Coordinates of C-alpha atoms in Angstrom, one line a residue:
M15 CA -3.0 -5.6 12.3
D16 CA 0.6 -4.3 13.1
Q17 CA 1.6 -1.5 10.7
T18 CA 5.3 -2.1 11.8
Q19 CA 5.6 -5.5 10.2
S20 CA 8.4 -6.3 7.9
R21 CA 8.7 -6.4 4.2
T22 CA 8.1 -10.0 4.0
V23 CA 4.6 -11.1 3.0
V24 CA 1.9 -11.5 5.4
R25 CA -0.5 -14.2 5.8
M26 CA -3.9 -14.0 4.1
L27 CA -6.7 -12.6 6.3
D28 CA -9.4 -15.1 7.7
R29 CA -11.9 -12.3 7.8
I30 CA -12.3 -8.5 7.7
H31 CA -10.2 -6.6 10.3
A32 CA -10.5 -3.0 11.5
D33 CA -8.1 -0.9 13.6
S34 CA -7.9 2.6 14.9
R35 CA -5.0 4.3 16.6
L36 CA -3.3 7.6 17.2
N37 CA 0.3 8.1 15.8
K38 CA 2.2 10.7 17.5
T39 CA 4.3 13.3 15.5
G40 CA 7.5 11.9 14.2
F41 CA 6.2 8.3 14.0
V42 CA 7.5 6.4 10.9
M43 CA 6.6 2.9 9.9
A44 CA 9.4 0.4 10.9
A45 CA 9.6 -0.9 7.5
P46 CA 7.8 -0.7 4.1
H47 CA 5.7 -3.6 3.2
C48 CA 3.1 -5.0 1.1
H49 CA 0.5 -7.7 1.8
P50 CA -1.9 -10.0 -0.1
H51 CA -5.2 -8.2 1.0
C52 CA -6.6 -4.8 0.4
E53 CA -6.3 -1.9 2.9
L54 CA -8.6 1.0 3.4
F55 CA -6.9 3.9 5.3
Y56 CA -8.7 6.8 6.8
I57 CA -7.4 9.9 8.4
E58 CA -9.7 11.2 11.1
N59 CA -7.6 13.9 12.2
G60 CA -4.1 15.0 11.2
E61 CA -1.8 14.4 8.3
G62 CA 0.6 11.9 6.9
S63 CA 3.2 11.3 4.1
F64 CA 2.6 8.2 1.9
F65 CA 5.0 6.6 -0.4
I66 CA 3.0 4.2 -2.5
D67 CA 3.5 2.5 -5.9
N68 CA 6.2 4.9 -7.1
N69 CA 4.3 8.0 -6.0
M70 CA 4.3 10.1 -2.8
Y71 CA 1.1 11.9 -1.4
E72 CA 0.3 14.0 1.5
L73 CA -3.1 13.2 3.0
H74 CA -5.1 15.0 5.6
T75 CA -8.1 15.0 7.7
G76 CA -11.0 13.5 5.9
D77 CA -8.9 11.6 3.3
F78 CA -9.3 7.9 2.5
L79 CA -6.6 5.8 0.8
F80 CA -7.2 2.4 -0.8
I81 CA -4.4 0.1 -1.3
P82 CA -4.8 -3.0 -3.4
P83 CA -2.9 -6.2 -2.8
Q84 CA 0.9 -6.5 -3.2
V85 CA 1.4 -2.8 -3.4
F86 CA 4.4 -1.4 -1.8
H87 CA 3.7 1.5 0.8
Y88 CA 5.4 3.3 3.6
T89 CA 4.0 5.9 5.9
R90 CA 5.4 8.8 8.0
Y91 CA 3.8 11.3 10.5
T92 CA 6.7 14.0 10.4
R93 CA 4.5 17.3 10.9
S94 CA 1.7 16.4 13.0
A95 CA 0.0 13.6 15.2
C96 CA -2.5 11.5 13.1
K97 CA -5.6 9.6 14.4
R98 CA -6.2 7.1 11.7
S99 CA -8.1 3.9 11.0
N100 CA -7.5 1.1 8.8
V101 CA -9.9 -1.7 7.5
F102 CA -8.2 -4.9 6.0
F103 CA -10.2 -7.1 3.5
R104 CA -10.0 -9.5 0.6
T105 CA -11.6 -8.8 -2.8
G106 CA -13.7 -11.7 -2.2
D107 CA -15.4 -10.0 0.8
I108 CA -17.0 -7.6 -1.6
A109 CA -20.3 -8.6 -3.2
G110 CA -20.6 -8.0 -6.9
D111 CA -23.4 -5.4 -6.7
I112 CA -21.3 -3.5 -4.1
A113 CA -18.1 -3.5 -6.4
A114 CA -20.3 -2.5 -9.4
A115 CA -21.5 0.5 -7.3
M116 CA -17.9 2.0 -7.1
P117 CA -16.4 4.5 -9.4
H118 CA -15.1 2.4 -12.3
G119 CA -17.1 -0.5 -11.1
A120 CA -15.0 -3.6 -10.0
A121 CA -11.8 -2.0 -11.5
F122 CA -11.8 0.3 -8.6
F123 CA -10.1 -2.2 -6.5
D124 CA -7.3 -2.8 -9.1
G125 CA -5.4 0.4 -8.3
V126 CA -4.4 2.9 -5.5
R127 CA -7.4 5.3 -5.0
I128 CA -7.4 8.5 -3.0
F129 CA -10.7 10.2 -2.0
R130 CA -11.9 12.7 0.4
V131 CA -15.0 12.9 2.7
P132 CA -16.8 16.2 2.4
E133 CA -16.6 17.7 6.1
A134 CA -20.5 17.5 6.6
Y135 CA -20.4 13.7 6.3
R136 CA -17.3 13.0 8.3
A137 CA -19.2 12.1 11.5
Q138 CA -21.4 9.5 9.8
F139 CA -18.1 7.8 8.2
E140 CA -16.3 7.9 11.5
T141 CA -19.4 6.5 13.4
L142 CA -19.4 3.5 10.8
I143 CA -15.7 2.8 11.2
S144 CA -16.0 2.9 15.0
R145 CA -18.6 0.2 14.7
M146 CA -16.1 -1.9 12.8
V147 CA -13.4 -1.3 15.3
R148 CA -15.7 -2.3 18.3
E149 CA -16.8 -5.4 16.3
E150 CA -13.1 -6.4 15.9
K151 CA -12.8 -6.5 19.8
I152 CA -15.9 -8.7 20.1
D153 CA -14.6 -11.3 17.7
D154 CA -17.2 -14.0 18.0
A155 CA -19.1 -16.1 15.6
R156 CA -21.2 -13.2 14.4
T157 CA -18.1 -10.8 13.8
A158 CA -17.3 -12.1 10.2
P159 CA -20.8 -11.5 8.6
M160 CA -21.2 -8.3 10.7
M161 CA -17.9 -7.1 9.3
R162 CA -19.0 -7.8 5.7
T163 CA -22.1 -6.0 6.3
L164 CA -20.4 -3.0 7.7
L165 CA -17.7 -3.1 5.0
A166 CA -20.6 -3.0 2.4
E167 CA -22.1 0.0 4.0
L168 CA -18.9 1.8 4.3
L169 CA -18.0 1.3 0.6
L170 CA -21.4 2.3 -0.7
L171 CA -21.2 5.5 1.4
C172 CA -17.9 6.2 0.0
S173 CA -19.2 5.8 -3.5
R174 CA -22.1 8.1 -2.9
E175 CA -20.6 10.9 -0.9
C176 CA -16.8 10.9 -1.5
N177 CA -14.8 13.3 -3.9
F178 CA -12.4 11.1 -5.8
L179 CA -8.9 12.0 -7.0
S180 CA -9.7 13.6 -10.3
E181 CA -11.8 16.1 -8.4
L182 CA -9.4 16.7 -5.4
P183 CA -7.2 19.8 -5.1
A184 CA -3.4 19.4 -5.7
D185 CA -2.5 19.4 -1.9
I186 CA -2.6 15.5 -2.0
H187 CA 0.6 15.5 -4.0
T188 CA 4.0 15.9 -2.6
T189 CA 6.4 18.5 -3.7
D190 CA 9.3 16.0 -3.6
L191 CA 9.1 15.2 -7.2
P192 CA 12.9 14.2 -7.6
I193 CA 12.1 11.1 -5.4
V194 CA 9.0 10.3 -7.5
R195 CA 11.0 10.6 -10.7
A196 CA 13.7 8.2 -9.1
A197 CA 11.1 5.7 -8.1
Q198 CA 9.3 5.7 -11.5
F199 CA 12.7 5.5 -13.4
I200 CA 13.5 2.3 -11.3
S201 CA 10.0 0.9 -12.0
E202 CA 10.4 1.4 -15.7
N203 CA 14.0 0.3 -16.1
Y204 CA 14.0 -2.5 -13.4
A205 CA 15.2 -5.1 -16.1
E206 CA 18.2 -3.1 -17.1
N207 CA 21.6 -3.0 -15.4
I208 CA 21.0 0.3 -13.9
T209 CA 23.1 1.9 -11.0
A210 CA 22.7 4.4 -8.2
A211 CA 24.2 7.0 -10.4
D212 CA 21.9 6.4 -13.2
V213 CA 18.8 6.8 -10.8
A214 CA 20.5 9.9 -9.2
A215 CA 21.0 11.6 -12.6
V216 CA 17.3 11.3 -13.2
A217 CA 16.4 12.8 -9.8
G218 CA 19.0 15.7 -10.1
Y219 CA 20.7 14.7 -6.9
S220 CA 24.1 13.2 -6.1
A221 CA 24.1 9.5 -5.5
N222 CA 24.7 10.0 -1.9
Y223 CA 22.0 12.6 -1.3
L224 CA 19.6 10.6 -3.4
T225 CA 20.3 7.5 -1.0
K226 CA 19.5 9.7 2.1
K227 CA 16.4 11.3 0.7
F228 CA 15.1 8.2 -0.9
R229 CA 15.3 6.2 2.5
E230 CA 13.6 9.0 4.4
A231 CA 10.7 9.0 2.0
A232 CA 10.5 5.3 1.2
G233 CA 11.9 3.5 4.2
L234 CA 14.6 1.7 2.2
G235 CA 17.6 2.6 0.0
V236 CA 17.7 2.8 -3.8
H237 CA 19.4 -0.7 -4.3
E238 CA 16.7 -2.2 -2.0
Y239 CA 13.8 -0.6 -3.8
L240 CA 15.3 -1.7 -7.2
A241 CA 15.5 -5.3 -5.8
F242 CA 11.9 -5.2 -4.4
I243 CA 10.5 -4.1 -7.7
R244 CA 12.5 -6.9 -9.6
L245 CA 11.1 -9.3 -7.1
Q246 CA 7.5 -8.2 -7.5
H247 CA 7.9 -8.8 -11.4
A248 CA 9.6 -12.2 -11.0
A249 CA 6.6 -13.2 -8.6
L250 CA 4.1 -12.4 -11.3
E251 CA 6.0 -14.1 -14.0
L252 CA 6.5 -17.2 -11.9
V253 CA 2.7 -17.7 -12.0
S254 CA 2.0 -16.4 -15.4
T255 CA 4.7 -18.1 -17.5
K256 CA 6.3 -21.5 -17.8
D257 CA 9.9 -20.1 -18.2
T258 CA 12.6 -21.4 -15.9
V259 CA 13.4 -19.9 -12.5
T260 CA 16.8 -18.7 -14.1
E261 CA 15.3 -17.2 -17.1
I262 CA 12.9 -15.3 -15.1
A263 CA 15.5 -14.1 -12.8
L264 CA 17.7 -12.9 -15.7
R265 CA 14.9 -11.2 -17.4
C266 CA 14.0 -9.2 -14.1
G267 CA 17.4 -7.8 -13.8
F268 CA 19.2 -10.4 -11.5
S269 CA 22.5 -11.4 -12.7
D270 CA 23.0 -14.0 -10.0
G271 CA 20.5 -16.9 -9.6
N272 CA 21.5 -17.8 -6.1
Y273 CA 21.2 -14.2 -4.8
F274 CA 17.7 -14.0 -6.6
K275 CA 16.5 -17.3 -4.9
D276 CA 17.7 -16.0 -1.3
A277 CA 16.2 -12.6 -2.0
F278 CA 12.9 -14.1 -3.1
K279 CA 12.7 -16.5 -0.1
K280 CA 13.5 -13.7 2.3
K281 CA 10.5 -11.5 0.8
Y282 CA 7.8 -14.2 0.1
G283 CA 8.8 -16.8 2.7
V284 CA 9.3 -19.7 0.2
T285 CA 11.5 -20.5 -2.7
P286 CA 10.6 -19.4 -6.3
S287 CA 9.7 -23.1 -7.2
K288 CA 7.4 -23.4 -4.2
Y289 CA 5.8 -20.1 -4.9
R290 CA 5.0 -21.3 -8.4
K291 CA 3.4 -24.4 -7.1

């Protein structure tokens, strides 16, 4: 799977996929994105900065990151090279007993999760992930069931051996709290007529400096992020209410219905009406 794909929606997977690669120091994702499937991200060696769902994290060797469907994320490797692996899957690929074995049960897959592999078990995890990457290259009629089996084993191993967020030291959290405050303010006030100056005041930065720092951290500007959050909420309302497209657009902070329709189609690939159908 290409980590440099745009912010537009990615097609639904046909099966579980796995990938492993080395990103050099200074690599940044070409654009932030979200996708309609789950992603399990593992750092075998190195470290990276992650802007995910209004928060920023610094992850290191042995860390796992679970990203649920349709969650905004952006990755940078500014301080060191990073060897990482990704497993992409649908929630339907997980059997009920496997989901029940995870911390919080099936609810585990509803939110962003960060967990760490103890050093003594890392070779075991990395061997299992390597098997998934090799199976990806085989890609024959047996690959889909083999991937389901390997994913089940990986998740069970995670649930048994990993240390989860509440037990981790504070080094996973970024020190760039002003950006986090800005992102959370946008997420909480997206329906209001907020400006870049409003967001900057919350962050404690000037508007120009915030724009620069926010783009470095999140891969897009303050106004673009505000539009992204508004579109996410609008998409949810389109499928969960019977209100008109115009009513939803206004309620989600868009003052121009035509702009909303154009922005929605650019992000999701279809018009709001077609998305609802």
